[in-house]
């Protein structure tokens, strides 16, 4: 059974923060950030939450697909920046949008979370257990970022993107998800980390190690090295699975972490940059929301055509990575 994306939606916070504004908070410059990352500005929450942004994105996706919230069987919400540990964000979104018949839970695979969500949805569709699934990526990373750490606070933004996926009936030509690859390298996981609160019970009081805090800590060079190799390799693996080549692909919708990472992946694949759409200049890295936000932009701009072959691929903390190939 094939799985098609029948609606997309996205939502971003009201406030835009450009590089010059960040340069007022930490020692950096617009020139350095643009040159090293390609990012010019990002949206930062002034009250919007993972749940409020996700709910807006889901409502837009449902509207586009012409579906009622009560028809949704399942909500898979990828996030690494929830406001509450309990209840999960997906259940709160279920309540906000009125999807009373859906089972809902969160997935944490950092920036690869939306891809892991798509693969999970695909597996459920295959079993016939659920047929109409909202896959969402939503983040308010600005609350996890150390606004004194210039090497990481420049990278991230807040926002949400959603896709409604449905089982596609019998089609003459294959359409929808035709191949998916996902993987993890937990051994290298601590190169990008963020602690939860310390263990503090009547029996034991945990002390954080030197330099550890409750904010995102990242070895940027290690993440960079991992991303450039792993993203290209998993796209190749997905292409082999789908019996396609790089030339067959119309668009590579990659995780928007850094323009230099995207250029390095394109080079490794011997693909021209025209096929790599980008929005990181405007919105930065929104972790799990990055891919669905860009996908929604392309969809609403009419840049996705029926039959187009599209690669979605990304990487994130974990370390996690994945690639999906869709025939639109
Ligand atoms: N402004 C000015 N100078 C800076 C800044 C800044 N914002 N940040 C770092 N520097 C300085 C450093 O201190 C260093 O100075 P030094 O040479 O005097 O020590 C110098 O610039 C070079 O630093 P590098 O870390 O080598 O810079 P690099 O070119 O590697 O760029 C960056 C850093 C942008 C973080 C890059 O490594 C990167 O993009 N890595 C990938 C990170 C990423 O994508 N993370 C998200 C993963 S997805 C997820 O799951 C959340």
CSV table of C-alpha atoms and ligand atoms in Angstrom, one decimal:
chain,number,residue,atom,x,y,z
A,1,UNK,CA,0.0,0.0,0.0
A,2,UNK,CA,1.3,3.4,-1.0
A,3,UNK,CA,1.4,6.4,1.4
A,4,UNK,CA,0.7,9.9,-0.1
A,5,UNK,CA,1.1,13.4,1.4
A,6,UNK,CA,-2.4,14.9,0.8
A,7,UNK,CA,-1.9,18.2,2.7
A,8,UNK,CA,0.9,20.3,4.2
A,9,UNK,CA,0.9,23.3,6.6
A,10,UNK,CA,3.3,25.4,8.6
A,11,UNK,CA,3.4,28.1,11.2
A,12,UNK,CA,6.1,30.4,12.4
A,13,UNK,CA,6.3,32.8,15.4
A,14,UNK,CA,5.5,36.5,14.7
A,15,UNK,CA,9.0,37.8,15.7
A,16,UNK,CA,11.9,37.9,13.3
A,17,UNK,CA,15.4,38.2,14.7
A,18,UNK,CA,18.1,39.1,12.2
A,19,UNK,CA,21.9,38.6,12.6
A,20,UNK,CA,22.5,42.2,13.5
A,21,UNK,CA,20.2,41.8,16.5
A,22,UNK,CA,22.1,38.7,17.6
A,23,UNK,CA,25.3,40.7,17.3
A,24,UNK,CA,23.9,43.0,20.0
A,25,UNK,CA,23.7,40.0,22.4
A,26,UNK,CA,26.9,38.0,21.6
A,27,UNK,CA,30.2,38.9,19.9
A,28,UNK,CA,29.4,38.0,16.2
A,29,UNK,CA,28.5,39.7,13.0
A,30,UNK,CA,26.0,39.4,10.1
A,31,UNK,CA,29.0,38.7,7.8
A,32,UNK,CA,30.4,35.8,9.9
A,33,UNK,CA,27.0,34.1,10.3
A,34,UNK,CA,26.1,34.4,6.6
A,35,UNK,CA,29.5,33.3,5.5
A,36,UNK,CA,29.7,30.3,7.8
A,37,UNK,CA,26.1,29.2,7.8
A,38,UNK,CA,24.0,31.0,5.1
A,39,UNK,CA,21.5,32.1,7.8
A,40,UNK,CA,20.3,35.7,7.7
A,41,UNK,CA,17.4,35.7,10.2
A,42,UNK,CA,15.2,33.3,12.2
A,43,UNK,CA,11.8,33.4,13.9
A,44,UNK,CA,11.9,33.4,17.7
A,45,UNK,CA,9.0,32.7,20.0
A,46,UNK,CA,7.6,35.5,22.1
A,47,UNK,CA,4.9,33.2,23.6
A,48,UNK,CA,4.1,30.8,20.8
A,49,UNK,CA,4.6,27.2,22.0
A,50,UNK,CA,5.4,23.8,20.3
A,51,UNK,CA,1.8,23.0,20.7
A,52,UNK,CA,0.3,26.2,19.4
A,53,UNK,CA,2.5,26.3,16.4
A,54,UNK,CA,1.9,22.5,15.7
A,55,UNK,CA,-1.8,23.0,16.0
A,56,UNK,CA,-1.8,25.8,13.5
A,57,UNK,CA,0.3,23.8,11.0
A,58,UNK,CA,-2.0,20.7,11.4
A,59,UNK,CA,-5.1,22.8,10.8
A,60,UNK,CA,-3.6,24.2,7.6
A,61,UNK,CA,-2.6,20.7,6.4
A,62,UNK,CA,-6.1,19.4,7.1
A,63,UNK,CA,-7.7,22.3,5.4
A,64,UNK,CA,-5.6,21.7,2.3
A,65,UNK,CA,-6.5,18.0,2.2
A,66,UNK,CA,-10.2,18.8,2.8
A,67,UNK,CA,-10.3,16.6,5.9
A,68,UNK,CA,-12.2,17.0,9.1
A,69,UNK,CA,-10.1,16.7,12.3
A,70,UNK,CA,-12.4,13.8,13.4
A,71,UNK,CA,-11.1,11.8,10.4
A,72,UNK,CA,-7.6,11.8,11.8
A,73,UNK,CA,-6.6,8.3,13.1
A,74,UNK,CA,-3.2,9.3,14.5
A,75,UNK,CA,-0.9,12.3,15.3
A,76,UNK,CA,2.8,11.7,15.4
A,77,UNK,CA,4.6,14.8,16.7
A,78,UNK,CA,8.3,15.1,16.4
A,79,UNK,CA,9.9,17.5,18.9
A,80,UNK,CA,12.9,17.9,21.2
A,81,UNK,CA,11.7,21.0,22.9
A,82,UNK,CA,8.3,20.3,24.5
A,83,UNK,CA,6.9,22.7,27.1
A,84,UNK,CA,5.7,19.8,29.2
A,85,UNK,CA,7.3,16.4,29.8
A,86,UNK,CA,3.8,15.2,30.6
A,87,UNK,CA,1.4,15.3,28.8
A,88,UNK,CA,3.1,14.8,25.4
A,89,UNK,CA,2.7,17.5,22.8
A,90,UNK,CA,0.8,15.3,20.4
A,91,UNK,CA,-2.0,14.8,23.0
A,92,UNK,CA,-2.2,18.6,23.5
A,93,UNK,CA,-2.4,19.1,19.8
A,94,UNK,CA,-5.2,16.5,19.5
A,95,UNK,CA,-7.2,18.5,22.1
A,96,UNK,CA,-6.5,21.9,20.4
A,97,UNK,CA,-7.5,20.8,16.9
A,98,UNK,CA,-10.4,18.5,18.0
A,99,UNK,CA,-9.0,15.3,16.6
A,100,UNK,CA,-10.9,13.2,19.2
A,101,UNK,CA,-10.5,9.9,17.3
A,102,UNK,CA,-6.8,10.1,17.0
A,103,UNK,CA,-4.1,8.2,19.0
A,104,UNK,CA,-1.3,10.7,19.6
A,105,UNK,CA,2.3,10.5,20.8
A,106,UNK,CA,5.6,12.3,20.5
A,107,UNK,CA,8.8,11.2,18.7
A,108,UNK,CA,12.2,12.6,19.7
A,109,UNK,CA,14.8,12.1,17.0
A,110,UNK,CA,15.9,15.8,17.0
A,111,UNK,CA,16.2,17.2,13.4
A,112,UNK,CA,15.5,13.8,11.8
A,113,UNK,CA,12.3,13.6,13.8
A,114,UNK,CA,9.9,14.4,10.9
A,115,UNK,CA,11.5,11.7,8.7
A,116,UNK,CA,11.3,9.2,11.5
A,117,UNK,CA,7.6,10.2,11.9
A,118,UNK,CA,7.0,9.6,8.1
A,119,UNK,CA,8.6,6.2,8.4
A,120,UNK,CA,6.5,5.3,11.5
A,121,UNK,CA,3.3,6.5,9.7
A,122,UNK,CA,4.2,4.3,6.7
A,123,UNK,CA,4.7,1.3,9.0
A,124,UNK,CA,1.2,1.8,10.6
A,125,UNK,CA,-0.4,2.4,7.2
A,126,UNK,CA,1.1,-0.9,5.9
A,127,UNK,CA,-0.5,-2.9,8.8
A,128,UNK,CA,-3.8,-1.2,8.0
A,129,UNK,CA,-4.0,-0.1,11.7
A,130,UNK,CA,-4.4,3.6,10.8
A,131,UNK,CA,-5.2,5.3,7.5
A,132,UNK,CA,-5.1,9.1,8.1
A,133,UNK,CA,-2.1,10.4,10.0
A,134,UNK,CA,-0.8,13.8,10.8
A,135,UNK,CA,3.0,13.9,11.0
A,136,UNK,CA,4.3,17.1,12.6
A,137,UNK,CA,7.6,18.6,13.4
A,138,UNK,CA,7.5,21.5,15.9
A,139,UNK,CA,10.1,23.2,17.9
A,140,UNK,CA,10.7,26.2,20.2
A,141,UNK,CA,14.5,25.7,20.4
A,142,UNK,CA,15.0,29.2,21.6
A,143,UNK,CA,14.3,28.1,25.1
A,144,UNK,CA,17.0,25.4,24.9
A,145,UNK,CA,19.6,27.6,23.4
A,146,UNK,CA,22.3,29.3,25.5
A,147,UNK,CA,22.0,32.9,24.3
A,148,UNK,CA,25.6,33.5,25.5
A,149,UNK,CA,27.1,30.8,23.3
A,150,UNK,CA,27.7,32.4,19.9
A,151,UNK,CA,28.6,29.1,18.2
A,152,UNK,CA,25.1,27.7,18.7
A,153,UNK,CA,22.6,30.5,19.3
A,154,UNK,CA,23.1,31.8,15.8
A,155,UNK,CA,21.9,28.6,14.2
A,156,UNK,CA,18.4,27.9,15.5
A,157,UNK,CA,14.9,29.2,15.0
A,158,UNK,CA,11.3,28.2,16.1
A,159,UNK,CA,8.4,26.9,14.1
A,160,UNK,CA,6.3,24.0,13.0
A,161,UNK,CA,5.4,22.0,9.9
A,162,UNK,CA,2.9,19.3,9.3
A,163,UNK,CA,1.9,16.8,6.6
A,164,UNK,CA,-1.3,14.8,6.4
A,165,UNK,CA,-0.5,11.3,5.0
A,166,UNK,CA,-3.1,8.9,3.8
A,167,UNK,CA,-3.1,5.5,2.2
A,168,UNK,CA,-3.2,5.9,-1.6
A,169,UNK,CA,-5.6,3.6,-3.5
A,170,UNK,CA,-4.3,1.4,-6.3
A,171,UNK,CA,-2.5,3.7,-8.9
A,172,UNK,CA,-1.2,2.9,-12.4
A,173,UNK,CA,2.1,4.6,-11.5
A,174,UNK,CA,3.8,4.3,-8.1
A,175,UNK,CA,3.1,7.4,-6.1
A,176,UNK,CA,3.8,8.5,-2.6
A,177,UNK,CA,6.6,7.2,-0.4
A,178,UNK,CA,8.7,4.7,-2.5
A,179,UNK,CA,11.7,4.3,-0.2
A,180,UNK,CA,12.8,5.2,3.3
A,181,UNK,CA,16.1,4.8,5.1
A,182,UNK,CA,16.8,5.7,8.7
A,183,UNK,CA,19.6,5.2,11.2
A,184,UNK,CA,21.4,6.3,14.3
A,185,UNK,CA,24.9,6.5,15.6
A,186,UNK,CA,24.4,6.7,19.4
A,187,UNK,CA,28.1,6.2,20.1
A,188,UNK,CA,28.6,9.8,18.8
A,189,UNK,CA,25.5,11.1,20.5
A,190,UNK,CA,27.1,13.4,23.1
A,191,UNK,CA,28.5,15.7,20.4
A,192,UNK,CA,25.1,17.5,20.4
A,193,UNK,CA,23.3,17.3,23.7
A,194,UNK,CA,21.0,19.1,26.2
A,195,UNK,CA,20.5,17.9,29.8
A,196,UNK,CA,17.2,17.5,31.5
A,197,UNK,CA,17.0,18.3,35.2
A,198,UNK,CA,19.4,16.5,37.6
A,199,UNK,CA,18.4,13.5,39.7
A,200,UNK,CA,17.4,15.0,43.0
A,201,UNK,CA,15.6,12.6,45.3
A,202,UNK,CA,15.8,11.9,49.1
A,203,UNK,CA,18.4,9.1,48.3
A,204,UNK,CA,20.6,10.8,45.8
A,205,UNK,CA,21.6,14.3,44.6
A,206,UNK,CA,23.3,14.3,41.2
A,207,UNK,CA,25.8,17.0,40.5
A,208,UNK,CA,26.3,18.2,36.9
A,209,UNK,CA,29.8,17.7,35.6
A,210,UNK,CA,32.0,20.7,34.9
A,211,UNK,CA,30.6,22.9,32.1
A,212,UNK,CA,27.4,20.9,31.9
A,213,UNK,CA,24.2,23.0,32.0
A,214,UNK,CA,20.6,22.9,30.9
A,215,UNK,CA,21.2,24.4,27.5
A,216,UNK,CA,22.2,22.9,24.1
A,217,UNK,CA,25.9,22.1,23.9
A,218,UNK,CA,27.4,21.2,20.6
A,219,UNK,CA,30.7,20.2,19.0
A,220,UNK,CA,29.9,22.0,15.7
A,221,UNK,CA,32.8,20.6,13.7
A,222,UNK,CA,31.9,16.9,14.7
A,223,UNK,CA,28.3,17.5,13.7
A,224,UNK,CA,29.4,19.1,10.5
A,225,UNK,CA,31.6,16.1,9.6
A,226,UNK,CA,28.9,13.6,10.4
A,227,UNK,CA,26.2,15.4,8.4
A,228,UNK,CA,28.2,15.9,5.2
A,229,UNK,CA,29.1,12.2,5.0
A,230,UNK,CA,26.0,10.5,6.5
A,231,UNK,CA,23.3,12.5,4.6
A,232,UNK,CA,24.9,11.8,1.2
A,233,UNK,CA,25.3,8.1,2.1
A,234,UNK,CA,21.8,7.6,3.3
A,235,UNK,CA,20.4,9.4,0.2
A,236,UNK,CA,22.4,7.0,-2.0
A,237,UNK,CA,21.1,4.0,0.0
A,238,UNK,CA,17.5,5.3,-0.4
A,239,UNK,CA,18.0,5.8,-4.1
A,240,UNK,CA,19.3,2.3,-4.5
A,241,UNK,CA,16.3,0.9,-2.6
A,242,UNK,CA,14.0,2.9,-5.0
A,243,UNK,CA,16.1,1.8,-8.1
A,244,UNK,CA,16.7,5.5,-9.0
A,245,UNK,CA,19.7,7.6,-9.6
A,246,UNK,CA,20.7,11.1,-8.5
A,247,UNK,CA,19.7,12.3,-12.0
A,248,UNK,CA,16.1,11.0,-11.6
A,249,UNK,CA,15.5,13.4,-8.6
A,250,UNK,CA,13.7,16.7,-9.2
A,251,UNK,CA,14.2,18.2,-5.7
A,252,UNK,CA,16.4,17.4,-2.7
A,253,UNK,CA,14.6,18.9,0.3
A,254,UNK,CA,17.3,18.7,2.9
A,255,UNK,CA,17.5,19.6,6.6
A,256,UNK,CA,18.4,23.3,6.6
A,257,UNK,CA,21.2,23.4,9.1
A,258,UNK,CA,24.0,25.1,7.2
A,259,UNK,CA,24.3,26.1,3.5
A,260,UNK,CA,27.8,24.6,3.5
A,261,UNK,CA,26.5,21.2,4.6
A,262,UNK,CA,23.9,21.3,1.8
A,263,UNK,CA,26.6,22.3,-0.7
A,264,UNK,CA,28.9,19.5,0.5
A,265,UNK,CA,26.1,16.9,0.2
A,266,UNK,CA,25.3,18.1,-3.3
A,267,UNK,CA,29.0,17.8,-4.2
A,268,UNK,CA,29.3,14.3,-2.8
A,269,UNK,CA,26.2,13.3,-4.9
A,270,UNK,CA,27.4,15.1,-8.0
A,271,UNK,CA,24.1,17.0,-8.1
A,272,UNK,CA,23.6,20.6,-9.2
A,273,UNK,CA,22.6,23.1,-6.4
A,274,UNK,CA,19.5,24.2,-8.4
A,275,UNK,CA,17.7,21.1,-7.2
A,276,UNK,CA,18.4,21.9,-3.5
A,277,UNK,CA,15.7,24.5,-2.5
A,278,UNK,CA,16.6,26.4,0.7
A,279,UNK,CA,14.9,28.7,3.2
A,280,UNK,CA,17.5,28.8,5.9
A,281,UNK,CA,18.5,32.3,5.0
A,282,UNK,CA,15.1,33.4,6.3
A,283,UNK,CA,14.3,30.9,9.1
A,284,UNK,CA,17.5,29.2,10.2
A,285,UNK,CA,17.6,25.6,11.5
A,286,UNK,CA,14.2,24.7,13.1
A,287,UNK,CA,15.2,21.1,13.9
A,288,UNK,CA,12.4,18.6,13.3
A,289,UNK,CA,10.2,21.4,11.7
A,290,UNK,CA,12.7,22.3,9.1
A,291,UNK,CA,11.8,19.8,6.4
A,292,UNK,CA,8.0,20.1,6.7
A,293,UNK,CA,8.2,23.9,6.7
A,294,UNK,CA,10.3,23.9,3.5
A,295,UNK,CA,8.0,21.3,2.0
A,296,UNK,CA,4.9,23.4,2.8
A,297,UNK,CA,6.6,26.5,1.3
A,298,UNK,CA,7.4,24.6,-1.9
A,299,UNK,CA,3.9,23.1,-2.1
A,300,UNK,CA,2.1,26.4,-1.6
A,301,UNK,CA,4.4,28.1,-4.2
A,302,UNK,CA,3.3,25.4,-6.7
A,303,UNK,CA,6.8,24.0,-7.0
A,304,UNK,CA,5.8,20.4,-6.4
A,305,UNK,CA,4.2,18.7,-9.5
A,306,UNK,CA,2.5,15.5,-9.7
A,307,UNK,CA,5.0,12.8,-10.6
A,308,UNK,CA,8.0,14.8,-9.3
A,309,UNK,CA,10.6,12.7,-7.5
A,310,UNK,CA,11.5,14.3,-4.2
A,311,UNK,CA,14.2,13.3,-1.7
A,312,UNK,CA,13.6,14.4,2.0
A,313,UNK,CA,16.7,13.9,4.1
A,314,UNK,CA,18.2,15.2,7.3
A,315,UNK,CA,20.3,14.5,10.4
A,316,UNK,CA,20.2,15.5,14.0
A,317,UNK,CA,21.1,14.9,17.6
A,318,UNK,CA,21.3,11.3,18.6
A,319,UNK,CA,23.0,11.2,16.2
A,320,UNK,CA,20.1,10.4,13.9
A,321,UNK,CA,19.7,10.5,10.1
A,322,UNK,CA,17.2,9.5,7.4
A,323,UNK,CA,16.1,9.9,3.9
A,324,UNK,CA,12.7,9.3,2.2
A,325,UNK,CA,11.9,9.3,-1.5
A,326,UNK,CA,8.5,10.5,-2.6
A,327,UNK,CA,6.8,10.5,-6.0
A,328,UNK,CA,4.6,13.6,-5.6
B,1,LIG,N1,30.7,34.7,15.4
B,1,LIG,C1,32.0,34.9,15.3
B,1,LIG,N2,32.9,34.0,15.5
B,1,LIG,C2,32.5,32.7,15.9
B,1,LIG,C3,31.1,32.4,16.1
B,1,LIG,C4,30.2,33.5,15.8
B,1,LIG,N3,28.8,33.3,15.9
B,1,LIG,N4,31.0,31.1,16.5
B,1,LIG,C5,32.2,30.7,16.6
B,1,LIG,N5,33.1,31.6,16.2
B,1,LIG,C6,34.6,31.5,16.2
B,1,LIG,C7,35.1,30.4,17.1
B,1,LIG,O1,35.2,30.8,18.4
B,1,LIG,C8,36.4,30.1,16.4
B,1,LIG,O2,37.4,31.0,16.9
B,1,LIG,P1,38.9,30.6,17.1
B,1,LIG,O3,39.4,30.1,15.8
B,1,LIG,O4,39.5,31.9,17.6
B,1,LIG,O5,38.8,29.5,18.2
B,1,LIG,C9,36.2,30.4,14.9
B,1,LIG,O6,35.0,31.2,14.9
B,1,LIG,C10,35.9,29.2,14.1
B,1,LIG,O7,35.0,28.3,14.8
B,1,LIG,P2,34.6,26.9,14.2
B,1,LIG,O8,33.7,26.2,15.2
B,1,LIG,O9,35.7,26.2,13.6
B,1,LIG,O10,33.7,27.5,13.0
B,1,LIG,P3,33.0,26.6,11.8
B,1,LIG,O11,33.4,27.1,10.5
B,1,LIG,O12,33.1,25.1,12.1
B,1,LIG,O13,31.5,27.0,12.0
B,1,LIG,C11,29.4,26.1,12.8
B,1,LIG,C12,30.8,26.7,13.2
B,1,LIG,C13,28.6,27.1,12.0
B,1,LIG,C14,28.7,25.8,14.2
B,1,LIG,C15,29.6,24.8,12.0
B,1,LIG,O14,30.5,24.0,12.7
B,1,LIG,C16,28.3,24.1,11.8
B,1,LIG,O15,27.4,24.5,11.2
B,1,LIG,N6,28.3,22.8,12.3
B,1,LIG,C17,27.1,22.0,12.2
B,1,LIG,C18,26.2,22.4,13.4
B,1,LIG,C19,24.7,21.9,13.2
B,1,LIG,O16,24.3,21.8,12.1
B,1,LIG,N7,24.0,21.7,14.3
B,1,LIG,C20,22.7,21.4,14.2
B,1,LIG,C21,22.5,19.9,14.1
B,1,LIG,S1,20.8,19.5,13.9
B,1,LIG,C22,20.0,19.2,15.4
B,1,LIG,O17,19.7,18.1,15.7
B,1,LIG,C23,19.7,20.3,16.4
